[in-house]
XYZ file of C-alpha atoms in Angstrom:
672
model
C -49.543 -113.150 77.543
C -52.781 -115.075 77.163
C -53.192 -117.357 80.161
C -55.234 -117.831 83.268
C -54.718 -119.433 86.624
C -56.845 -122.444 85.684
C -54.753 -123.407 82.667
C -52.018 -125.128 84.624
C -54.436 -127.321 86.551
C -56.442 -128.153 83.464
C -53.293 -129.090 81.573
C -52.342 -131.722 84.164
C -55.839 -133.140 84.206
C -56.037 -133.570 80.445
C -52.470 -134.602 79.843
C -51.274 -131.251 78.639
C -53.978 -131.134 75.952
C -53.001 -134.498 74.356
C -55.816 -136.835 73.361
C -55.266 -140.495 72.593
C -57.524 -143.424 71.857
C -56.599 -146.551 73.827
C -58.292 -148.989 71.428
C -57.160 -149.027 67.856
C -56.842 -151.804 65.331
C -53.933 -150.552 63.241
C -50.589 -149.700 64.796
C -49.098 -146.578 63.296
C -46.519 -143.982 64.101
C -48.470 -141.131 62.516
C -49.395 -139.594 59.185
C -47.106 -138.738 56.321
C -48.030 -135.927 53.969
C -47.005 -136.094 50.328
C -48.246 -133.072 48.487
C -52.014 -132.992 48.945
C -52.169 -136.617 50.103
C -51.912 -138.047 53.603
C -50.763 -141.621 54.161
C -50.738 -143.701 57.331
C -47.257 -144.726 58.393
C -47.949 -148.513 58.682
C -47.117 -151.745 56.938
C -50.745 -152.510 56.107
C -51.806 -151.000 52.793
C -54.723 -148.572 52.870
C -58.084 -149.736 51.607
C -60.146 -146.564 51.952
C -59.776 -143.002 50.654
C -61.477 -139.838 51.935
C -61.501 -136.905 49.521
C -61.877 -133.390 50.973
C -61.470 -130.759 48.290
C -58.088 -131.273 46.661
C -56.711 -133.212 49.637
C -57.014 -136.993 49.902
C -56.507 -139.259 52.925
C -55.441 -142.882 52.314
C -56.764 -144.713 55.373
C -58.200 -148.018 56.575
C -61.862 -148.839 57.003
C -61.778 -150.540 60.385
C -60.385 -147.683 62.549
C -62.776 -145.222 60.934
C -65.881 -147.381 61.082
C -65.293 -148.331 64.707
C -65.417 -144.673 65.840
C -67.394 -142.741 63.170
C -71.071 -143.426 62.850
C -71.327 -141.449 59.601
C -68.551 -143.385 57.796
C -69.940 -146.651 59.112
C -73.369 -145.852 57.735
C -71.970 -144.726 54.388
C -69.931 -147.919 53.926
C -72.495 -150.461 55.090
C -75.511 -148.775 53.485
C -73.772 -148.684 50.116
C -74.057 -152.507 49.840
C -70.828 -152.443 47.882
C -67.899 -154.256 49.488
C -65.551 -152.704 46.946
C -66.362 -149.131 48.020
C -63.008 -147.562 48.725
C -63.588 -143.806 48.327
C -65.914 -141.211 49.792
C -66.100 -137.420 49.271
C -66.635 -135.125 52.281
C -66.307 -131.579 51.025
C -68.837 -130.245 53.545
C -67.080 -131.387 56.697
C -66.703 -128.438 59.131
C -63.125 -127.519 59.892
C -61.851 -128.830 56.547
C -58.751 -130.959 56.182
C -57.187 -129.795 59.452
C -60.116 -130.981 61.552
C -60.445 -134.286 59.677
C -56.717 -134.974 60.056
C -57.039 -134.608 63.832
C -60.129 -136.816 63.882
C -58.394 -139.463 61.771
C -55.369 -139.451 64.055
C -57.660 -139.943 67.027
C -59.222 -142.953 65.310
C -55.762 -144.479 64.857
C -54.771 -143.747 68.445
C -52.237 -141.084 67.540
C -51.784 -138.369 70.163
C -53.696 -135.222 69.238
C -52.620 -131.850 70.632
C -55.738 -129.942 71.588
C -55.486 -126.153 71.606
C -57.882 -123.239 71.702
C -57.248 -122.757 68.008
C -58.308 -126.246 66.861
C -60.817 -127.391 69.462
C -63.840 -125.755 67.856
C -63.123 -127.228 64.425
C -62.414 -130.637 65.922
C -65.624 -130.532 67.962
C -67.684 -129.683 64.871
C -65.912 -132.360 62.796
C -66.580 -134.951 65.522
C -70.263 -134.016 65.428
C -70.258 -134.287 61.640
C -68.585 -137.734 61.774
C -70.958 -138.815 64.588
C -68.160 -139.926 66.902
C -70.473 -140.554 69.866
C -70.328 -142.684 73.004
C -72.558 -145.305 71.379
C -69.627 -146.518 69.314
C -66.863 -146.295 71.912
C -66.588 -144.993 75.449
C -64.516 -141.836 75.624
C -65.047 -141.024 71.957
C -63.984 -137.732 70.359
C -67.211 -135.809 71.079
C -66.987 -136.515 74.797
C -63.326 -135.573 75.092
C -63.710 -132.421 72.996
C -66.644 -131.302 75.135
C -64.661 -131.915 78.305
C -61.786 -129.818 76.990
C -64.177 -127.010 76.064
C -65.921 -126.994 79.425
C -62.984 -127.371 81.787
C -60.140 -125.719 79.927
C -61.435 -123.247 77.358
C -64.326 -121.675 79.231
C -62.241 -121.137 82.349
C -59.670 -119.099 80.431
C -60.126 -115.543 79.131
C -57.634 -116.080 76.332
C -59.023 -119.416 75.208
C -62.606 -118.157 75.181
C -61.632 -115.285 72.892
C -59.589 -117.522 70.580
C -62.282 -120.193 70.330
C -64.979 -117.625 69.623
C -62.761 -116.100 66.938
C -62.208 -119.529 65.362
C -65.967 -120.122 65.201
C -66.265 -117.569 62.402
C -65.572 -120.280 59.811
C -67.752 -122.915 61.439
C -71.264 -121.547 61.002
C -73.831 -122.931 61.577
C -72.190 -125.878 63.345
C -70.692 -123.764 66.123
C -74.040 -122.083 66.716
C -75.961 -125.335 66.835
C -73.452 -126.901 69.221
C -73.756 -123.848 71.563
C -70.033 -123.101 71.306
C -70.686 -119.441 70.450
C -73.187 -119.020 73.269
C -70.974 -120.620 75.910
C -67.896 -118.660 74.895
C -69.880 -115.402 74.781
C -71.219 -115.943 78.275
C -67.761 -116.881 79.557
C -66.330 -113.656 78.117
C -69.227 -111.665 79.556
C -68.741 -113.068 83.045
C -65.035 -112.255 83.031
C -65.582 -108.770 81.544
C -68.049 -107.956 84.317
C -65.671 -109.135 87.031
C -64.216 -106.668 89.489
C -60.986 -105.275 87.963
C -59.270 -105.561 91.349
C -59.701 -109.342 91.275
C -58.397 -109.914 87.716
C -55.263 -112.049 87.583
C -55.264 -113.147 83.940
C -53.369 -111.430 81.147
C -55.131 -109.357 78.541
C -54.294 -107.265 75.500
C -55.063 -103.754 76.680
C -53.867 -100.246 76.057
C -50.788 -99.368 78.140
C -51.504 -97.229 81.152
C -50.448 -93.612 81.080
C -47.132 -93.052 82.812
C -47.188 -90.138 85.206
C -44.893 -88.951 87.926
C -46.063 -90.458 91.234
C -46.842 -88.222 94.141
C -45.357 -88.675 97.563
C -48.482 -90.374 98.894
C -48.527 -92.801 95.980
C -44.902 -93.704 96.609
C -45.612 -94.156 100.279
C -48.578 -96.452 99.725
C -47.167 -98.207 96.690
C -47.261 -101.969 96.530
C -46.979 -104.571 93.744
C -50.748 -104.840 93.560
C -51.276 -101.064 93.517
C -48.697 -100.321 90.821
C -50.366 -102.457 88.177
C -53.989 -101.460 88.453
C -56.410 -102.933 85.951
C -58.445 -100.247 84.131
C -62.184 -100.768 83.736
C -61.831 -100.899 79.931
C -59.245 -103.690 79.969
C -61.404 -105.999 77.846
C -62.112 -103.550 74.980
C -59.111 -104.458 72.841
C -59.626 -108.208 73.125
C -63.336 -108.046 72.391
C -62.764 -105.822 69.371
C -61.053 -108.634 67.412
C -64.314 -110.545 67.166
C -66.568 -110.537 64.157
C -69.588 -108.271 64.404
C -72.159 -111.023 65.015
C -70.058 -112.544 67.795
C -69.330 -109.102 69.235
C -73.074 -108.470 69.369
C -73.529 -111.744 71.265
C -70.852 -110.745 73.774
C -72.246 -107.241 74.287
C -75.757 -108.632 74.704
C -74.535 -111.052 77.367
C -72.592 -108.264 79.095
C -75.683 -106.050 79.197
C -77.663 -108.922 80.744
C -74.999 -109.248 83.436
C -75.620 -105.620 84.423
C -72.514 -103.741 83.306
C -72.677 -99.933 83.397
C -74.043 -98.474 80.181
C -71.130 -96.019 79.930
C -68.657 -98.895 79.636
C -70.854 -100.710 77.139
C -71.089 -97.596 75.007
C -67.332 -97.033 75.225
C -66.720 -100.619 74.071
C -69.013 -100.081 71.096
C -67.176 -96.896 70.133
C -63.815 -98.669 70.446
C -65.043 -101.473 68.229
C -66.367 -99.033 65.639
C -62.986 -97.331 65.278
C -61.431 -100.620 64.175
C -64.156 -101.976 61.929
C -65.629 -98.873 60.281
C -63.130 -97.190 57.966
C -63.936 -93.521 57.626
C -65.689 -93.128 60.958
C -62.812 -91.144 62.412
C -62.031 -89.190 59.252
C -62.927 -85.548 58.862
C -66.226 -84.735 57.260
C -66.053 -84.505 53.503
C -66.748 -81.123 51.962
C -67.948 -81.781 48.442
C -66.816 -79.325 45.850
C -67.488 -79.070 42.169
C -66.928 -82.800 41.734
C -70.012 -83.719 43.705
C -70.281 -87.100 42.041
C -66.963 -88.269 43.470
C -67.038 -87.056 47.042
C -63.709 -87.575 48.731
C -62.800 -87.509 52.379
C -59.410 -86.296 53.501
C -57.743 -87.585 56.637
C -56.568 -84.902 59.013
C -55.270 -84.740 62.535
C -58.019 -82.371 63.617
C -61.392 -84.008 63.936
C -63.609 -81.260 65.242
C -62.505 -81.520 68.837
C -63.102 -85.248 68.972
C -60.802 -87.689 70.712
C -60.749 -90.140 67.821
C -57.365 -90.753 66.229
C -56.343 -92.911 63.338
C -55.713 -93.068 59.635
C -58.523 -95.217 58.309
C -59.880 -94.519 54.884
C -63.464 -93.967 53.783
C -65.352 -95.515 50.932
C -65.814 -92.849 48.310
C -69.018 -92.457 46.423
C -68.538 -92.993 42.734
C -70.502 -94.174 39.787
C -70.684 -97.771 41.019
C -73.493 -98.884 43.264
C -72.464 -99.588 46.843
C -74.625 -102.723 46.911
C -72.198 -104.387 44.500
C -69.260 -103.758 46.829
C -68.481 -106.465 49.346
C -66.727 -103.987 51.588
C -69.766 -101.727 51.610
C -72.005 -104.665 52.534
C -69.761 -105.608 55.433
C -69.660 -102.045 56.710
C -73.426 -101.732 56.335
C -73.875 -104.847 58.463
C -71.499 -103.471 61.100
C -73.359 -100.151 61.270
C -76.762 -101.816 61.521
C -75.538 -104.179 64.243
C -73.915 -101.424 66.297
C -77.024 -99.251 66.134
C -79.107 -102.144 67.439
C -76.941 -102.716 70.555
C -76.296 -99.124 71.652
C -77.695 -98.769 75.195
C -80.879 -96.678 75.342
C -79.526 -94.334 78.014
C -78.887 -90.762 76.920
C -75.126 -90.463 77.496
C -74.076 -94.032 76.751
C -72.163 -92.856 73.664
C -71.043 -89.402 72.620
C -73.058 -87.237 70.273
C -70.021 -86.922 68.018
C -69.920 -90.703 67.604
C -73.637 -90.816 66.844
C -73.325 -88.127 64.176
C -70.379 -89.870 62.525
C -72.246 -93.152 62.645
C -75.270 -91.406 61.148
C -73.147 -90.000 58.353
C -71.872 -93.484 57.473
C -75.372 -94.944 57.746
C -76.650 -92.456 55.176
C -73.666 -92.991 52.937
C -73.971 -96.807 53.070
C -77.772 -96.688 52.602
C -78.643 -98.387 55.869
C -82.263 -99.341 56.531
C -84.434 -96.193 56.949
C -85.785 -97.374 60.290
C -82.276 -97.535 61.770
C -81.414 -94.133 60.308
C -84.500 -92.674 61.978
C -83.507 -94.313 65.258
C -80.058 -92.756 64.991
C -81.582 -89.348 64.292
C -83.688 -89.620 67.443
C -80.629 -90.574 69.483
C -78.757 -87.550 68.148
C -81.749 -85.355 68.995
C -81.510 -86.510 72.621
C -77.936 -85.196 72.860
C -78.029 -82.455 70.236
C -76.648 -79.820 72.605
C -73.370 -81.831 72.747
C -72.793 -81.711 68.988
C -70.063 -79.730 67.273
C -70.146 -77.823 64.020
C -67.637 -80.158 62.334
C -69.877 -83.163 62.997
C -72.972 -81.381 61.686
C -71.419 -80.598 58.309
C -72.671 -83.818 56.728
C -72.474 -83.824 52.927
C -75.593 -84.447 50.911
C -74.928 -87.953 49.582
C -78.160 -88.006 47.631
C -78.671 -86.052 44.451
C -79.799 -82.839 46.085
C -79.368 -79.180 45.386
C -77.401 -78.236 48.480
C -73.818 -79.086 49.335
C -74.699 -80.126 52.899
C -77.644 -82.131 54.128
C -79.662 -79.248 55.596
C -82.831 -81.338 55.755
C -81.070 -83.792 58.054
C -80.086 -81.030 60.487
C -83.661 -79.761 60.368
C -84.914 -83.221 61.398
C -82.325 -83.458 64.170
C -83.448 -80.080 65.492
C -87.081 -81.186 65.446
C -86.187 -84.321 67.433
C -84.348 -82.145 69.943
C -87.339 -79.829 70.395
C -89.696 -82.785 70.848
C -87.327 -84.322 73.395
C -87.063 -81.066 75.343
C -90.834 -80.686 75.397
C -91.203 -84.265 76.589
C -88.680 -83.812 79.387
C -90.243 -80.543 80.547
C -93.743 -82.049 80.634
C -92.898 -85.498 82.032
C -93.091 -86.050 85.814
C -89.745 -86.175 87.580
C -88.617 -87.928 90.707
C -87.541 -84.617 92.119
C -89.914 -82.237 93.811
C -91.558 -79.496 91.836
C -89.329 -76.797 93.282
C -86.174 -78.762 92.466
C -87.424 -79.405 88.970
C -88.310 -75.763 88.529
C -84.914 -74.503 89.669
C -82.646 -77.210 88.231
C -84.483 -78.871 85.363
C -85.716 -75.725 83.672
C -82.283 -74.134 83.941
C -80.678 -77.111 82.214
C -83.283 -76.998 79.452
C -82.683 -73.293 78.869
C -78.925 -73.848 78.795
C -79.338 -76.698 76.339
C -81.517 -74.549 74.086
C -78.988 -71.723 74.244
C -76.167 -74.071 73.217
C -78.257 -75.476 70.386
C -79.120 -71.936 69.263
C -75.440 -71.022 69.036
C -74.744 -74.267 67.183
C -77.545 -73.635 64.694
C -76.340 -70.066 64.098
C -72.826 -71.336 63.392
C -74.221 -74.000 61.069
C -76.301 -71.419 59.203
C -73.235 -69.225 58.800
C -71.347 -72.141 57.276
C -74.027 -73.460 54.933
C -75.185 -69.987 53.858
C -72.179 -69.815 51.531
C -73.854 -72.418 49.347
C -75.539 -70.588 46.491
C -78.002 -73.442 46.039
C -79.383 -73.043 49.558
C -82.905 -71.705 49.231
C -84.208 -68.831 51.309
C -87.040 -70.986 52.610
C -84.695 -73.630 54.050
C -82.576 -70.947 55.674
C -85.613 -69.261 57.194
C -87.217 -72.491 58.432
C -84.001 -73.616 60.131
C -83.433 -70.176 61.686
C -86.982 -70.000 63.062
C -87.130 -73.599 64.304
C -86.075 -72.663 67.831
C -88.292 -70.479 70.050
C -87.358 -66.835 70.612
C -86.401 -67.537 74.228
C -83.536 -69.746 73.083
C -81.523 -66.754 71.858
C -80.555 -63.964 74.214
C -78.372 -62.383 71.547
C -78.896 -62.466 67.777
C -75.314 -61.691 66.772
C -74.770 -65.209 65.440
C -77.979 -65.037 63.458
C -76.930 -61.657 62.053
C -73.617 -63.137 60.894
C -75.485 -65.937 59.145
C -77.819 -63.436 57.442
C -74.908 -61.294 56.321
C -73.100 -64.371 54.965
C -76.212 -65.415 53.078
C -76.565 -61.932 51.573
C -72.940 -62.059 50.416
C -73.437 -65.414 48.691
C -76.785 -64.375 47.148
C -76.329 -60.847 45.761
C -79.280 -61.193 43.374
C -81.941 -61.266 46.077
C -84.790 -58.834 45.598
C -85.719 -56.170 48.132
C -88.693 -58.220 49.299
C -86.535 -61.329 49.778
C -83.948 -59.398 51.738
C -86.631 -58.005 54.036
C -88.035 -61.504 54.446
C -84.568 -62.815 55.318
C -83.941 -60.100 57.904
C -87.325 -60.748 59.495
C -85.891 -63.774 61.346
C -83.611 -61.429 63.334
C -84.586 -59.257 66.292
C -82.778 -55.910 66.061
C -83.232 -55.307 69.783
C -81.057 -58.373 70.576
C -77.987 -57.130 68.712
C -74.884 -56.056 70.573
C -73.037 -52.751 70.076
C -70.521 -54.343 67.715
C -73.268 -55.921 65.648
C -75.094 -52.600 65.473
C -71.909 -50.867 64.316
C -71.493 -53.436 61.570
C -75.166 -53.323 60.577
C -75.142 -49.545 60.333
C -72.384 -49.754 57.713
C -73.757 -52.826 55.924
C -75.070 -51.744 52.537
C -76.438 -55.234 51.854
C -79.145 -54.768 54.473
C -82.413 -53.082 53.505
C -82.727 -49.434 54.542
C -85.649 -50.223 56.782
C -83.587 -52.758 58.737
C -80.773 -50.249 59.224
C -83.266 -47.687 60.552
C -84.662 -50.313 62.910
C -81.168 -51.102 64.173
C -80.444 -47.434 64.840
C -83.811 -46.898 66.473
C -83.339 -49.981 68.671
C -79.984 -48.644 69.774
C -81.527 -45.261 70.548
C -84.212 -46.943 72.636
C -81.532 -48.812 74.570
C -79.724 -45.572 75.272
C -82.950 -43.875 76.444
C -83.828 -46.785 78.713
C -80.344 -46.834 80.146
C -80.495 -43.111 80.836
C -83.903 -43.421 82.469
C -83.064 -46.327 84.755
C -79.510 -45.507 85.778
C -78.518 -43.220 88.608
C -77.212 -39.687 88.157
C -73.585 -40.678 88.548
C -73.968 -43.608 86.222
C -75.706 -41.366 83.737
C -72.794 -38.923 83.721
C -70.289 -41.698 83.089
C -72.259 -43.858 80.729
C -74.186 -41.279 78.727
C -70.974 -39.891 77.320
C -69.964 -43.347 76.061
C -73.453 -44.018 74.665
C -73.587 -40.660 72.924
C -70.145 -41.354 71.539
C -71.361 -44.733 70.278
C -74.384 -43.047 68.754
C -72.162 -40.465 67.031
C -69.914 -43.274 65.847
C -72.929 -45.088 64.479
C -74.103 -42.035 62.613
C -70.630 -41.129 61.371
C -69.947 -44.659 60.166
C -73.262 -44.912 58.376
C -73.051 -44.571 54.574
C -74.207 -41.275 53.018
C -77.286 -42.856 51.490
C -78.416 -44.166 54.866
C -77.667 -40.821 56.527
C -79.899 -39.056 54.012
C -82.625 -41.594 54.651
C -82.226 -41.135 58.391
C -82.431 -37.302 58.004
C -85.584 -37.627 55.943
C -87.034 -39.903 58.589
C -86.208 -37.352 61.297
C -87.909 -34.575 59.284
C -90.994 -36.728 58.936
C -90.978 -37.323 62.666
C -90.715 -33.579 63.420
C -93.546 -32.833 60.974
C -95.723 -35.401 62.679
C -94.922 -33.849 66.072
C -95.937 -30.339 64.812
C -99.170 -31.672 63.385
C -99.851 -33.411 66.671
C -99.423 -30.124 68.587
C -101.801 -28.347 66.169
C -104.390 -31.037 66.681
C -104.027 -30.667 70.440
C -104.628 -26.850 70.209
C -107.720 -27.335 68.048
C -108.957 -29.868 70.492
C -108.641 -27.380 73.374
C -110.562 -24.740 71.435
C -113.327 -27.182 70.667
C -113.429 -28.168 74.296
C -113.904 -24.497 75.388
C -116.689 -24.014 72.849
C -118.317 -27.098 74.098
C -118.157 -25.811 77.669
C -119.855 -22.478 76.780
C -122.527 -24.254 74.820
C -123.171 -26.483 77.757
C -123.748 -23.456 80.015
C -126.225 -21.912 77.616
C -128.040 -25.147 77.377
C -128.314 -25.377 81.163
C -129.856 -21.870 81.312
C -132.432 -22.733 78.738
C -133.380 -25.832 80.632
C -133.856 -23.866 83.860
C -136.046 -21.248 82.164
C -138.162 -23.900 80.603
C -138.933 -25.438 84.006
C -140.281 -22.108 85.552
C -144.177 -22.145 86.014
C -146.679 -19.724 84.439
C -147.846 -18.543 87.910
C -144.356 -17.430 88.803
C -144.039 -15.475 85.609
C -147.466 -13.821 86.186
C -146.575 -12.857 89.744
C -143.347 -11.261 88.526
C -145.308 -9.190 86.010
C -147.762 -7.970 88.654
C -144.978 -6.995 91.021
C -143.398 -5.014 88.252
C -146.710 -3.289 87.544
C -147.157 -2.267 91.209
C -143.707 -0.769 91.385
C -144.448 1.216 88.251
C -147.689 2.714 89.854
C -145.900 3.875 92.977
C -143.342 5.685 90.909
C -146.052 7.546 89.017
C -147.769 8.675 92.230
C -144.542 10.005 93.673
C -143.819 11.889 90.487
C -147.291 13.589 90.394
C -147.023 14.484 94.076
C -150.821 14.611 94.291
C -152.383 14.188 97.752
C -155.535 12.769 96.384
C -155.810 9.473 94.536
C -158.381 9.194 91.792
C -161.244 6.851 92.374
C -160.477 4.648 89.430
C -156.907 4.048 90.509
C -157.929 3.483 94.067
C -160.477 1.023 92.970
C -157.957 -0.820 90.795
C -155.453 -1.015 93.617
C -158.002 -2.535 95.947
C -158.936 -5.018 93.368
C -155.285 -5.956 92.822
C -154.729 -6.301 96.551
C -157.721 -8.547 96.915
C -156.425 -10.679 94.014
C -152.974 -10.860 95.568
C -154.430 -11.794 98.934
C -156.462 -14.488 97.337
C -153.394 -15.882 95.556
C -151.344 -15.952 98.703
């Protein structure tokens, strides 16, 4: 199953993985183990003992000294010819690696495999088996096997890197981890069509082939290599080595979607509880438990892993918690920075575990920002994160508030940042996506508020702040917000009238649907003023619809609207109907008073008009001159004299009158 094309050629070149030393001073047929002791099968008695833990090797000085610089230095620097024992508890690879090295010193054939080469290479470095002592020493031959056999094989690179977990820091210092990581990265980034080596992958889905597939089928086309073929093999590595592999793969230029998928696959195997359903703490808040279920909020994760439960013990004292904390911190650090590299559901589950395991605050903040970038993709089940700290609420409402703030900041940044597209494209496409994202987030927040409102410890302020976090344009309909308000009123029956009005202030009555209005009209938990506003808003909608629709539409729709209005009024409780009747009476009274004021205003306007005329007359009279008034008086006097003469009918005019008339004529002539 694990093999590559290069293994056969490499096996012939290196004798099938058998190493032997041509020069040796003691002829032996091998080692014999007796309990925890190893003895050389030879007629010459041993004169040197190497103690490694509880195991002891009874050997000879000459074969060891001739090939190990460390043993040679220990023996000759001791200045004690009777030295016959040395302790090497710190040798990398332990007894297995030293046994292979000792056999090599005696010229016994050593079978090199991917499982023992790393330990043998580190032990050879520890024993200083260099070329200075003998040509073709153990270090040289182990390096050749690593370079030409191991690194050319996918299987061997994985196995060697896995075996390096017990060889730190020797494997790091000898660059075994780096070379194996780069070898794995190169092969993972190869074109799947050119892969010929075996791998441990998920079986392909079996489907009924179509006629075209059967027609074009060939041995190479039947067994197609999926792009995620390397996920399963890479997931067996320890987290630090997995990070090295992923880092090398990212340097090679692999698509960020595949890198993110590999990280999610790795997390499912190494993070118990990541794929479990969200815990819903009950009365026993101190011992929060998580139940495994087949439904995971619409996620594709499947499995039966368990979660660490929070108890009275500190997580820092648990080795398992420390390991999981290290895995979470490492995975967060290697997630690609692109927006859709991993799913939002995975990020939220990872965030939940990070909070539970008390990961570094900086990494938690980074996770929150990543979730804010993809917040419109979240589901309600993933948002119901329990409050793992000693808080008042059952769920971590403050966390959701922070996630929503990160989302708003991200949306503002994207809308204000310059785009590669033209302005018209950005205006038509980008703004539409932003509005759709805000609408999805608004529905998600309304559903979350409906769920958490059942918690009696949830304060009105937190509910109001979370409900008003999004702009008004994000919601085209406030039905979801109304459901959340109604649920909160059910769970908090002791709210005062002022608090209920304050709660309902976050809702716009004009954005409620017909069904919501029907429910609100019969809802006795709502304040009377809110019910009146709902009914009035519905009446305004009906009036606007009647005013803007055509005559035919009016005939068909007005009947339904009037019926809805009658249904609203009939379904309204008696107390609200009385309040509505009183409100209508007040409105009619105000209309009557308004008409009276209009009549008084008209009367005052007429009086004002007559006064204005009189004033104009007085102004005209004031502007007439004194000469004009005198002339009018004289004319009147002359007319009076003529009348008197005609009445007397006297033919003769007295002298005095005649004289006066002449005088008046002369005066008039002089004036003219």
